[in-house]
mmCIF file of C-alpha atoms in Angstrom:
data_model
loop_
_atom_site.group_PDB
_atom_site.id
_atom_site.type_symbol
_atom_site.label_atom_id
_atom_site.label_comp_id
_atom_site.label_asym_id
_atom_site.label_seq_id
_atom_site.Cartn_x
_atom_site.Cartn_y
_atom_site.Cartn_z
ATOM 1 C CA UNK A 1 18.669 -8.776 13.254
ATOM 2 C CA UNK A 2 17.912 -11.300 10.543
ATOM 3 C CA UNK A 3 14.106 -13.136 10.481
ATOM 4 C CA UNK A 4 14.465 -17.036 12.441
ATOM 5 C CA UNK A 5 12.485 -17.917 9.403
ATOM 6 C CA UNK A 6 14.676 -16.455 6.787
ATOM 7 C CA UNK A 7 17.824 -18.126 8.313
ATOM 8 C CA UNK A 8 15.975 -21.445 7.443
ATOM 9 C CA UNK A 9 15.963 -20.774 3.426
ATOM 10 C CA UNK A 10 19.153 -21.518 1.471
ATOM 11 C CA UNK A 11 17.998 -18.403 -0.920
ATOM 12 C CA UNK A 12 19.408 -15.107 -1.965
ATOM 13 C CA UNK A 13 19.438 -11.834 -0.107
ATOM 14 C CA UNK A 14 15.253 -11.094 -0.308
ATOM 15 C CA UNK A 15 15.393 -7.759 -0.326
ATOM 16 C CA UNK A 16 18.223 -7.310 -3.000
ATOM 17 C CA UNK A 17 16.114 -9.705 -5.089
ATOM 18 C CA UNK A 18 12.842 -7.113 -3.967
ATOM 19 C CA UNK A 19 15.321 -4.578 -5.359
ATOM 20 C CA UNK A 20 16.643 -5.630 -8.232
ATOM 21 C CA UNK A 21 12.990 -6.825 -9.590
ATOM 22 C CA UNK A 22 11.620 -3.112 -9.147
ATOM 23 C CA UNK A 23 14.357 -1.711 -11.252
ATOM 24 C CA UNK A 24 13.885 -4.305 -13.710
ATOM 25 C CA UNK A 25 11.096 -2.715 -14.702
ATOM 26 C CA UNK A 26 11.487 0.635 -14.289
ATOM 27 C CA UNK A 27 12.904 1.678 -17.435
ATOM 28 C CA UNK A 28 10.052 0.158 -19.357
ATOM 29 C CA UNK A 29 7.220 1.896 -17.282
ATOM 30 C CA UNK A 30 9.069 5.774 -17.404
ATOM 31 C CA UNK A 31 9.371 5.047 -21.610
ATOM 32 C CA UNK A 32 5.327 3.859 -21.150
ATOM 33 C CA UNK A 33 4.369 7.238 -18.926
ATOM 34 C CA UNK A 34 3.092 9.966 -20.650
ATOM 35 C CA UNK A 35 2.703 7.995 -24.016
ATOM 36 C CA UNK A 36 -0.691 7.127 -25.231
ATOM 37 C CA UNK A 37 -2.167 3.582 -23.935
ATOM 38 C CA UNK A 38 -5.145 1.829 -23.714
ATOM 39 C CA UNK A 39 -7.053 1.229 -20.709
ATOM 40 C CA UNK A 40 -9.402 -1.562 -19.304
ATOM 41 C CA UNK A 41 -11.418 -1.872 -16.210
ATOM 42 C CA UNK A 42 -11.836 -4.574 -13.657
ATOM 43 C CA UNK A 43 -14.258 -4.135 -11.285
ATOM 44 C CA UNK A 44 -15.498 -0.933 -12.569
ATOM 45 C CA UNK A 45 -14.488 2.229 -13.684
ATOM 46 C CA UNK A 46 -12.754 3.386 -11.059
ATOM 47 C CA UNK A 47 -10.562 0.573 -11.475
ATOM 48 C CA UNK A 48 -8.158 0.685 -13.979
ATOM 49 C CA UNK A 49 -5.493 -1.822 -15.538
ATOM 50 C CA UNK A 50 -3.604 -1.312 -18.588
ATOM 51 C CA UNK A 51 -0.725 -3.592 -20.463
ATOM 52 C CA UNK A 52 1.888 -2.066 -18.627
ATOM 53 C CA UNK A 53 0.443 -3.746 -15.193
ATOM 54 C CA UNK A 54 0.231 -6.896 -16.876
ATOM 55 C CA UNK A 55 3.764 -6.879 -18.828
ATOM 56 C CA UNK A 56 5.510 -5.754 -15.689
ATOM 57 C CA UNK A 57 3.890 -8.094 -12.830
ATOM 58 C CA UNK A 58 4.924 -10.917 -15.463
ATOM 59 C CA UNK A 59 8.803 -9.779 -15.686
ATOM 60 C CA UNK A 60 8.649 -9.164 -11.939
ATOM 61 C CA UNK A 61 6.918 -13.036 -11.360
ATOM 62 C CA UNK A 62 9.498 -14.219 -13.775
ATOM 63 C CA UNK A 63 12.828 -12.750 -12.454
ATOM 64 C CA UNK A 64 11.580 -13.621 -8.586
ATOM 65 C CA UNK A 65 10.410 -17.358 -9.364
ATOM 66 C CA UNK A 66 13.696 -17.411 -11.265
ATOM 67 C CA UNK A 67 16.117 -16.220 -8.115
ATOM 68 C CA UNK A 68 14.137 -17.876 -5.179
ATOM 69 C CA UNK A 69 11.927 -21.188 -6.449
ATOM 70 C CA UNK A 70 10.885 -21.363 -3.044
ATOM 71 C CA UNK A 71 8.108 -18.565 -3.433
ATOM 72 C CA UNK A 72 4.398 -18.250 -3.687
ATOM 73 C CA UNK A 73 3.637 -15.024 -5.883
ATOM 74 C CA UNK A 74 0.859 -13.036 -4.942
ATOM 75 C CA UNK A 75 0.153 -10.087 -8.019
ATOM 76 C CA UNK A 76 -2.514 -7.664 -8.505
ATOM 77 C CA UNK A 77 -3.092 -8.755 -12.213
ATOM 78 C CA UNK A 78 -2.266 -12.709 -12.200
ATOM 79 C CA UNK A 79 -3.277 -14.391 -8.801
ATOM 80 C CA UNK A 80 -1.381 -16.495 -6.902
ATOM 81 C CA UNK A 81 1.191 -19.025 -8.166
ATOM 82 C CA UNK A 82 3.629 -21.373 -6.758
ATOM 83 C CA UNK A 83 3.402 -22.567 -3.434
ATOM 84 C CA UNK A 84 7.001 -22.309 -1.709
ATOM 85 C CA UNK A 85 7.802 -20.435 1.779
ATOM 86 C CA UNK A 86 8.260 -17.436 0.433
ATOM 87 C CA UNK A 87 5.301 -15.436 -0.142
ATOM 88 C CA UNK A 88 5.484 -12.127 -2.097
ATOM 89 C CA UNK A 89 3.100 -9.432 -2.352
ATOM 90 C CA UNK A 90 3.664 -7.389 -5.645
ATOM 91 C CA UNK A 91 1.838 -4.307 -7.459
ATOM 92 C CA UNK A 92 3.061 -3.530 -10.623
ATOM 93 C CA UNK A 93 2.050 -0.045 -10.531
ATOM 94 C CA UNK A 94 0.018 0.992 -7.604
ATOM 95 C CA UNK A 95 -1.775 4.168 -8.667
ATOM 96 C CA UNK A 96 -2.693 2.716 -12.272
ATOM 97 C CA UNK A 97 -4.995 5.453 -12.514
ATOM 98 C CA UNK A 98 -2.168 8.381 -12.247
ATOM 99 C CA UNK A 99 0.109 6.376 -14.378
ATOM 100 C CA UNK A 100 -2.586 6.064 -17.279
ATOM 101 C CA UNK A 101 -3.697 9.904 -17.426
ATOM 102 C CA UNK A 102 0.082 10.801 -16.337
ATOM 103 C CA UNK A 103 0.329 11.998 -12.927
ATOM 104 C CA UNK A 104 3.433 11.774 -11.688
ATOM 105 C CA UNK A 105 2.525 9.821 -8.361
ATOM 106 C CA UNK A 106 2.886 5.735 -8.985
ATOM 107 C CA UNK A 107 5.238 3.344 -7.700
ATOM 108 C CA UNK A 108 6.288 -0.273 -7.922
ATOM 109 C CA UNK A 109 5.719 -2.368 -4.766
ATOM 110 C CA UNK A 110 7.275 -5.694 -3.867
ATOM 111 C CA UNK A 111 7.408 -6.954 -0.328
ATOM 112 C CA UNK A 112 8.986 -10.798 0.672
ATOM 113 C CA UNK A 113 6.539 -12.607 3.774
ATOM 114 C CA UNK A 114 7.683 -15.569 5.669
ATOM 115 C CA UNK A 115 5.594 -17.421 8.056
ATOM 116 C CA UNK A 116 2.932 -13.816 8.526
ATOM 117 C CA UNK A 117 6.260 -12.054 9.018
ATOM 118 C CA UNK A 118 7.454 -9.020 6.381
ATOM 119 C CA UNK A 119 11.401 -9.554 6.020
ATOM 120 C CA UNK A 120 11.571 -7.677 3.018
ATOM 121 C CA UNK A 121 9.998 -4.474 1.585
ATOM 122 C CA UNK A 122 10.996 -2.326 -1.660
ATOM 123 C CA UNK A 123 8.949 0.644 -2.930
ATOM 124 C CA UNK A 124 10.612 2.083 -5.827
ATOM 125 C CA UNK A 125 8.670 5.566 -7.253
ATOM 126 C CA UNK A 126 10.183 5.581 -11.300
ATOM 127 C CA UNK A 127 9.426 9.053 -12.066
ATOM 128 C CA UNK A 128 10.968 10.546 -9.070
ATOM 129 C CA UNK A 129 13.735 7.532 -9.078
ATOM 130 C CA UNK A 130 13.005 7.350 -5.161
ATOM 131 C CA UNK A 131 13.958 3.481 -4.350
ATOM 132 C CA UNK A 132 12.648 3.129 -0.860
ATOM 133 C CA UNK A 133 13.462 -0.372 0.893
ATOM 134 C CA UNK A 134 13.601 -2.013 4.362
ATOM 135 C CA UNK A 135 14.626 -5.306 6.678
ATOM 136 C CA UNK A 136 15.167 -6.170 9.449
ATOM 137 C CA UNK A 137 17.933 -3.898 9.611
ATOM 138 C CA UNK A 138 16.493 -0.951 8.756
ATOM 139 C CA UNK A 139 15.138 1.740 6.417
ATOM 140 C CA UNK A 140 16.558 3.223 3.584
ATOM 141 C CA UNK A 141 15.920 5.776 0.947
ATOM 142 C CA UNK A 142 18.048 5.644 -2.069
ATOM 143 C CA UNK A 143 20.403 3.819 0.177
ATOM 144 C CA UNK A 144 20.727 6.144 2.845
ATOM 145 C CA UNK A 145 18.832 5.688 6.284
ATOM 146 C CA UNK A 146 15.280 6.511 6.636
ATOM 147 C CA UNK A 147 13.895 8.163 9.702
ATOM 148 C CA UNK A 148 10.224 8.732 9.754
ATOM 149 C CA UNK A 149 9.016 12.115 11.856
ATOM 150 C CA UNK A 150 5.401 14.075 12.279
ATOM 151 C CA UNK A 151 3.950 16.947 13.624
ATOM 152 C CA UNK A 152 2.909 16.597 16.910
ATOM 153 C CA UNK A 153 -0.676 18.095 16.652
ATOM 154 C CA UNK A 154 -3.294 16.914 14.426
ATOM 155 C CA UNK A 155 -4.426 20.675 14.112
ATOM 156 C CA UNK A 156 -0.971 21.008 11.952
ATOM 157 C CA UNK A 157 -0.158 17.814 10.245
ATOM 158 C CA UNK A 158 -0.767 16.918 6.570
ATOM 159 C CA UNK A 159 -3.330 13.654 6.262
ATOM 160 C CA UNK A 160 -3.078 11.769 2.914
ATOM 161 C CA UNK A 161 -6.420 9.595 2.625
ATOM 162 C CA UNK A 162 -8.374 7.968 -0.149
ATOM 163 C CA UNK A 163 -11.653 8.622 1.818
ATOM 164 C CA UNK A 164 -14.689 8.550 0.651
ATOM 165 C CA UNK A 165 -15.111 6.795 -2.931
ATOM 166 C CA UNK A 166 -18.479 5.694 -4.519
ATOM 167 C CA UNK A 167 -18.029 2.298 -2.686
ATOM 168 C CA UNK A 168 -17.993 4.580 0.345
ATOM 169 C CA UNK A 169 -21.032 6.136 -0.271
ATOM 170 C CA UNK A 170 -22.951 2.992 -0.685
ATOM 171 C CA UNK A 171 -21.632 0.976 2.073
ATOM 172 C CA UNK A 172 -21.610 3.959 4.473
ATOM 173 C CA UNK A 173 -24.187 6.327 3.111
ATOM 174 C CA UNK A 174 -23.507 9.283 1.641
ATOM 175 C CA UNK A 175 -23.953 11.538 4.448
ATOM 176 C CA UNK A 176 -22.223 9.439 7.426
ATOM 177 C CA UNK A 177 -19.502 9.397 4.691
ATOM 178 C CA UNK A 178 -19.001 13.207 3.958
ATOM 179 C CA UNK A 179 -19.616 13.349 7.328
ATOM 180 C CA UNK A 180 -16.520 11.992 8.049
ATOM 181 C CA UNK A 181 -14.400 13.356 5.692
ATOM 182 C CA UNK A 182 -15.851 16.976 6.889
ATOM 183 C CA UNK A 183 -14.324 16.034 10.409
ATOM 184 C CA UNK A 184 -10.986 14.736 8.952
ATOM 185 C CA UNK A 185 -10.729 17.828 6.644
ATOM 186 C CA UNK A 186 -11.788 20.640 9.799
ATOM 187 C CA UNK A 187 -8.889 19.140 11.685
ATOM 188 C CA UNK A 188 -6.192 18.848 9.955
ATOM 189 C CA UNK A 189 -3.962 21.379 8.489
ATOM 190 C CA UNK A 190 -3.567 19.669 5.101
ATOM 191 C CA UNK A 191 -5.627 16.788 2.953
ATOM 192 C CA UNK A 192 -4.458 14.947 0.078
ATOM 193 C CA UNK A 193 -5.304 11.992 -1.941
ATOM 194 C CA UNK A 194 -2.551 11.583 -4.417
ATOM 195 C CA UNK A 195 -3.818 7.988 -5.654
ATOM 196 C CA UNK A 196 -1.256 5.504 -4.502
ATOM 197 C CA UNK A 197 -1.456 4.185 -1.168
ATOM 198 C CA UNK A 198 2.082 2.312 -0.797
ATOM 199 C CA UNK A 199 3.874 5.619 -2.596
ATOM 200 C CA UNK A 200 1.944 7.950 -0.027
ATOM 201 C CA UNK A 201 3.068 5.322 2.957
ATOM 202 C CA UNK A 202 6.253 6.024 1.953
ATOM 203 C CA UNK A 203 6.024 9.706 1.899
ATOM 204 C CA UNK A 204 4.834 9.238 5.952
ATOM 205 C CA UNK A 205 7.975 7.280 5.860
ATOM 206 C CA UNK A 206 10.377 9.860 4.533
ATOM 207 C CA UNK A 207 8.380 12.418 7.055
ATOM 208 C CA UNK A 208 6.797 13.896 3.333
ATOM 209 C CA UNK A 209 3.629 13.462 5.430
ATOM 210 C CA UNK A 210 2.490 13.252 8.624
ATOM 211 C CA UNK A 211 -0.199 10.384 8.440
ATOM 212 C CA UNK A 212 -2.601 8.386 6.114
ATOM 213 C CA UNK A 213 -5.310 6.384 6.555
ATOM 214 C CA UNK A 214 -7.141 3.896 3.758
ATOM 215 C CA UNK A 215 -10.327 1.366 3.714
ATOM 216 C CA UNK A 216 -10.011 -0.263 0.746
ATOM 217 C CA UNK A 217 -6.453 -1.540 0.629
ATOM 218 C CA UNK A 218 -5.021 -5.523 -0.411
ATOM 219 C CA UNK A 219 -1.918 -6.901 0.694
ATOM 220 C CA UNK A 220 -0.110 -5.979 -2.481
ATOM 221 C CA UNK A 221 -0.788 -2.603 -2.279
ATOM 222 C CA UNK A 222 0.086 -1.882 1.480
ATOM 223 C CA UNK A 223 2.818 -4.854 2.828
ATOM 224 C CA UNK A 224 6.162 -3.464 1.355
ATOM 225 C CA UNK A 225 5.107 0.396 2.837
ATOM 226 C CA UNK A 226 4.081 -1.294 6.180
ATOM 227 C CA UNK A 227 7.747 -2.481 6.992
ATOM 228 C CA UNK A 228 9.302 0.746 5.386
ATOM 229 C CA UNK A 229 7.491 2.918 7.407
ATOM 230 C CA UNK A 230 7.983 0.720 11.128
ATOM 231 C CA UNK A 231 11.632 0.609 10.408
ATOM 232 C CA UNK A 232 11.653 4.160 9.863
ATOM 233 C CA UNK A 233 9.952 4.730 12.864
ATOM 234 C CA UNK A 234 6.686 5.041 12.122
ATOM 235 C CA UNK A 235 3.454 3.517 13.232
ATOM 236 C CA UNK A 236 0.791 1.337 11.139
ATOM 237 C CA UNK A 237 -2.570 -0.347 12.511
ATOM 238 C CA UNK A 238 -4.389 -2.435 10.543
ATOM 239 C CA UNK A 239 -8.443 -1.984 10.699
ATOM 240 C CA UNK A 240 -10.118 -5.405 9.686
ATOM 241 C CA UNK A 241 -13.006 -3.604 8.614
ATOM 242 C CA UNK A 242 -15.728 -6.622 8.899
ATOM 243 C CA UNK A 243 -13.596 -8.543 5.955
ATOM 244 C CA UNK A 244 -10.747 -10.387 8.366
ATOM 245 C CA UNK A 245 -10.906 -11.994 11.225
ATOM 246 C CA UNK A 246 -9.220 -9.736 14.286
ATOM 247 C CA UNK A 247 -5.727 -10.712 14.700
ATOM 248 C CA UNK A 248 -5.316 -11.377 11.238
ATOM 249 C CA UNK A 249 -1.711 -9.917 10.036
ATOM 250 C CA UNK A 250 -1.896 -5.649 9.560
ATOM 251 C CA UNK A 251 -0.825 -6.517 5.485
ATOM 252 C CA UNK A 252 -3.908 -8.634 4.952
ATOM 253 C CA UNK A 253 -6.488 -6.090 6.738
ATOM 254 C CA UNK A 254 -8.007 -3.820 4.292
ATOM 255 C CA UNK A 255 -8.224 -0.268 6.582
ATOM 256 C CA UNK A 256 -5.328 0.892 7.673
ATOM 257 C CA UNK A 257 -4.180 3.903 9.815
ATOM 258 C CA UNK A 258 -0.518 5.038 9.461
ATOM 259 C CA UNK A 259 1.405 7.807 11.882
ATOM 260 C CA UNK A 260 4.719 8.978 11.423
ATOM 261 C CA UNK A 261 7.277 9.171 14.476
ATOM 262 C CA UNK A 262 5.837 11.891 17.075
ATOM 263 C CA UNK A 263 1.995 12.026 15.740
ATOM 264 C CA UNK A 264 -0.232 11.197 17.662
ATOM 265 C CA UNK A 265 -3.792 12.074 16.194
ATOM 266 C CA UNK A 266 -6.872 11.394 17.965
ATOM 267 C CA UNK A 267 -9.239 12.846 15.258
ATOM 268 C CA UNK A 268 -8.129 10.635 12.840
ATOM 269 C CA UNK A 269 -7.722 7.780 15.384
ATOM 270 C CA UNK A 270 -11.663 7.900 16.052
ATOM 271 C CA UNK A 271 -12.897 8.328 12.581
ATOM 272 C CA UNK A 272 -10.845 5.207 11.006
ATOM 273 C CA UNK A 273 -11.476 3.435 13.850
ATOM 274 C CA UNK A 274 -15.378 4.161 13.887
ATOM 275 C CA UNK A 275 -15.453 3.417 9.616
ATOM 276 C CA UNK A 276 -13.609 -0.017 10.847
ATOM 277 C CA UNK A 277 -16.180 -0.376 13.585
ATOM 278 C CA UNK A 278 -19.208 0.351 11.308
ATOM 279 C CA UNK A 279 -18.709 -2.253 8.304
ATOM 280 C CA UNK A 280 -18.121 -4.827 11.396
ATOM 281 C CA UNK A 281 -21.468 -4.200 12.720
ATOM 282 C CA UNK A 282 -22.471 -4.115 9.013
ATOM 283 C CA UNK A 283 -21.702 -7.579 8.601
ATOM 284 C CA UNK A 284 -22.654 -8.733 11.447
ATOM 285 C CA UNK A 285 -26.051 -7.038 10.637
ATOM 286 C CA UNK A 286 -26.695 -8.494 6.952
ATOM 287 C CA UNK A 287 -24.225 -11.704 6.938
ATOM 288 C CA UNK A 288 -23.293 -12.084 3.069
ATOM 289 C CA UNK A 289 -23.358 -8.552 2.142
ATOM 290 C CA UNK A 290 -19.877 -7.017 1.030
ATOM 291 C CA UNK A 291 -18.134 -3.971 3.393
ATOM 292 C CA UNK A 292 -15.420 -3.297 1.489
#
């Protein structure tokens, strides 16, 4: 069934033009991986960018403003620009880190909102050449339907997190951090933290994984994998973590907890929700400081 709102826009197919302006860049990015490259750092050095973020959000801005003028762009590198109906939330390469030191987990993510509502979702993984993509009519991977599934016990399941970084330590403390990821890493069968948090929603997606949780996320990173993964029959809840107001949209919260179809996981279900819980009562505590 096709979005009310996208009926409305005289515009092109959204999620072929999603498509299309993943693979547009593709080729560039595999020649890039594994060569030698400079690196810079935004916020600090766990944060990575390199010209290959840069060149490819601009080809991807280009070719989108190009096919539907009535957008607002939304990249990781360059802001926000235009102001149409269309909103689109685009990383370049989410999991610059991996693609810098080449490690073969990174992915291009471009997702089409309308109105707070995600009508279009592509995640495409070069290396692997995994294009995963959804609408409202479904899930696919590589063009052929997507049907998430998940252990049914916690005890068994694999759990992709980020959890904890240095940012964790210092908002949570060190030891209410580790604390956490002792509890996380007791229960479940497996842990990973491959470095890409759309790429390892999509895994949960393709049933690769069971679950993943993150508390550090931004819309570009997380809003294409959210409507992959509930049109393959998943499950994602976004955690406002004391940065958005509750009831904000799940792709604008910056904690996330994601299930795949048939896991149901209390463990994790009370850890992400207490982090969530704690950086609320953090701000609430000391208005002005940052929790995220």
């Amino acid at each position: 069934m096709t979005s009310p709102s996208a009926k409305l826009l005289p515009q092109p197919d959204l999620l072929d033009v999603a498509r299309r302006a993943t693979l547009l860049v593709g080729d560039p990015l595999r020649a890039a991986f594994r060569s030698d490259m400079a690196v810079d750092y935004k916020v600090d050095l766990h944060d990575i960018v390199t010209v290959h973020d840069k060149q490819s959000e601009v080809s991807i801005r280009d070719f989108i403003m190009g096919e539907v003028p009535d957008s607002t762009f939304l990249g990781e590198e360059g802001g926000s620009i235009g102001n149409g109906r269309v909103h689109w939330y685009v990383d370049p390469i989410d999991g610059t880190s991996n693609f810098a030191r080449g490690i073969a987990f990174w992915c291009v993510s471009v997702a089409a909102v309308i109105d707070d509502e995600i009508v279009a979702g592509v995640i495409y993984d070069p290396i692997a050449e995994n294009l995963f993509s959804a609408d409202a009519g479904g899930a696919w991977l590589n063009g052929k339907a997507l049907r998430s599934s998940a252990v049914a016990d916690e005890r068994q399941a694999t759990l992709i997190t980020g959890y904890p970084v240095s940012r964790d330590f210092r908002i949570d403390g060190r030891e209410v951090a580790l604390a956490d990821f002792g509890e996380l890493t007791e229960t479940f069968s497996t842990m990973r933290r491959p470095g890409s948090a759309a790429l390892s929603l999509a895994h949960v997606a393709a049933g690769w994984a069971d679950a993943a949780t993150g508390f550090g996320v931004n819309a570009w990173d997380v809003t294409a994998a959210i409507l992959i993964l509930r049109q393959a029959g998943g499950r994602y809840q976004g955690l406002t973590m004391g940065k958005v107001a509750e009831g904000s949209p799940d792709f604008l919260c910056p904690g996330y907890i994601a299930t795949g179809q048939g896991g149901d996981y209390p463990t994790l279900q009370r850890v992400a929700e207490g982090v969530s819980a704690r950086r609320q009562r953090a701000k609430d505590d000391l208005p002005g400081v940052d929790v995220k």
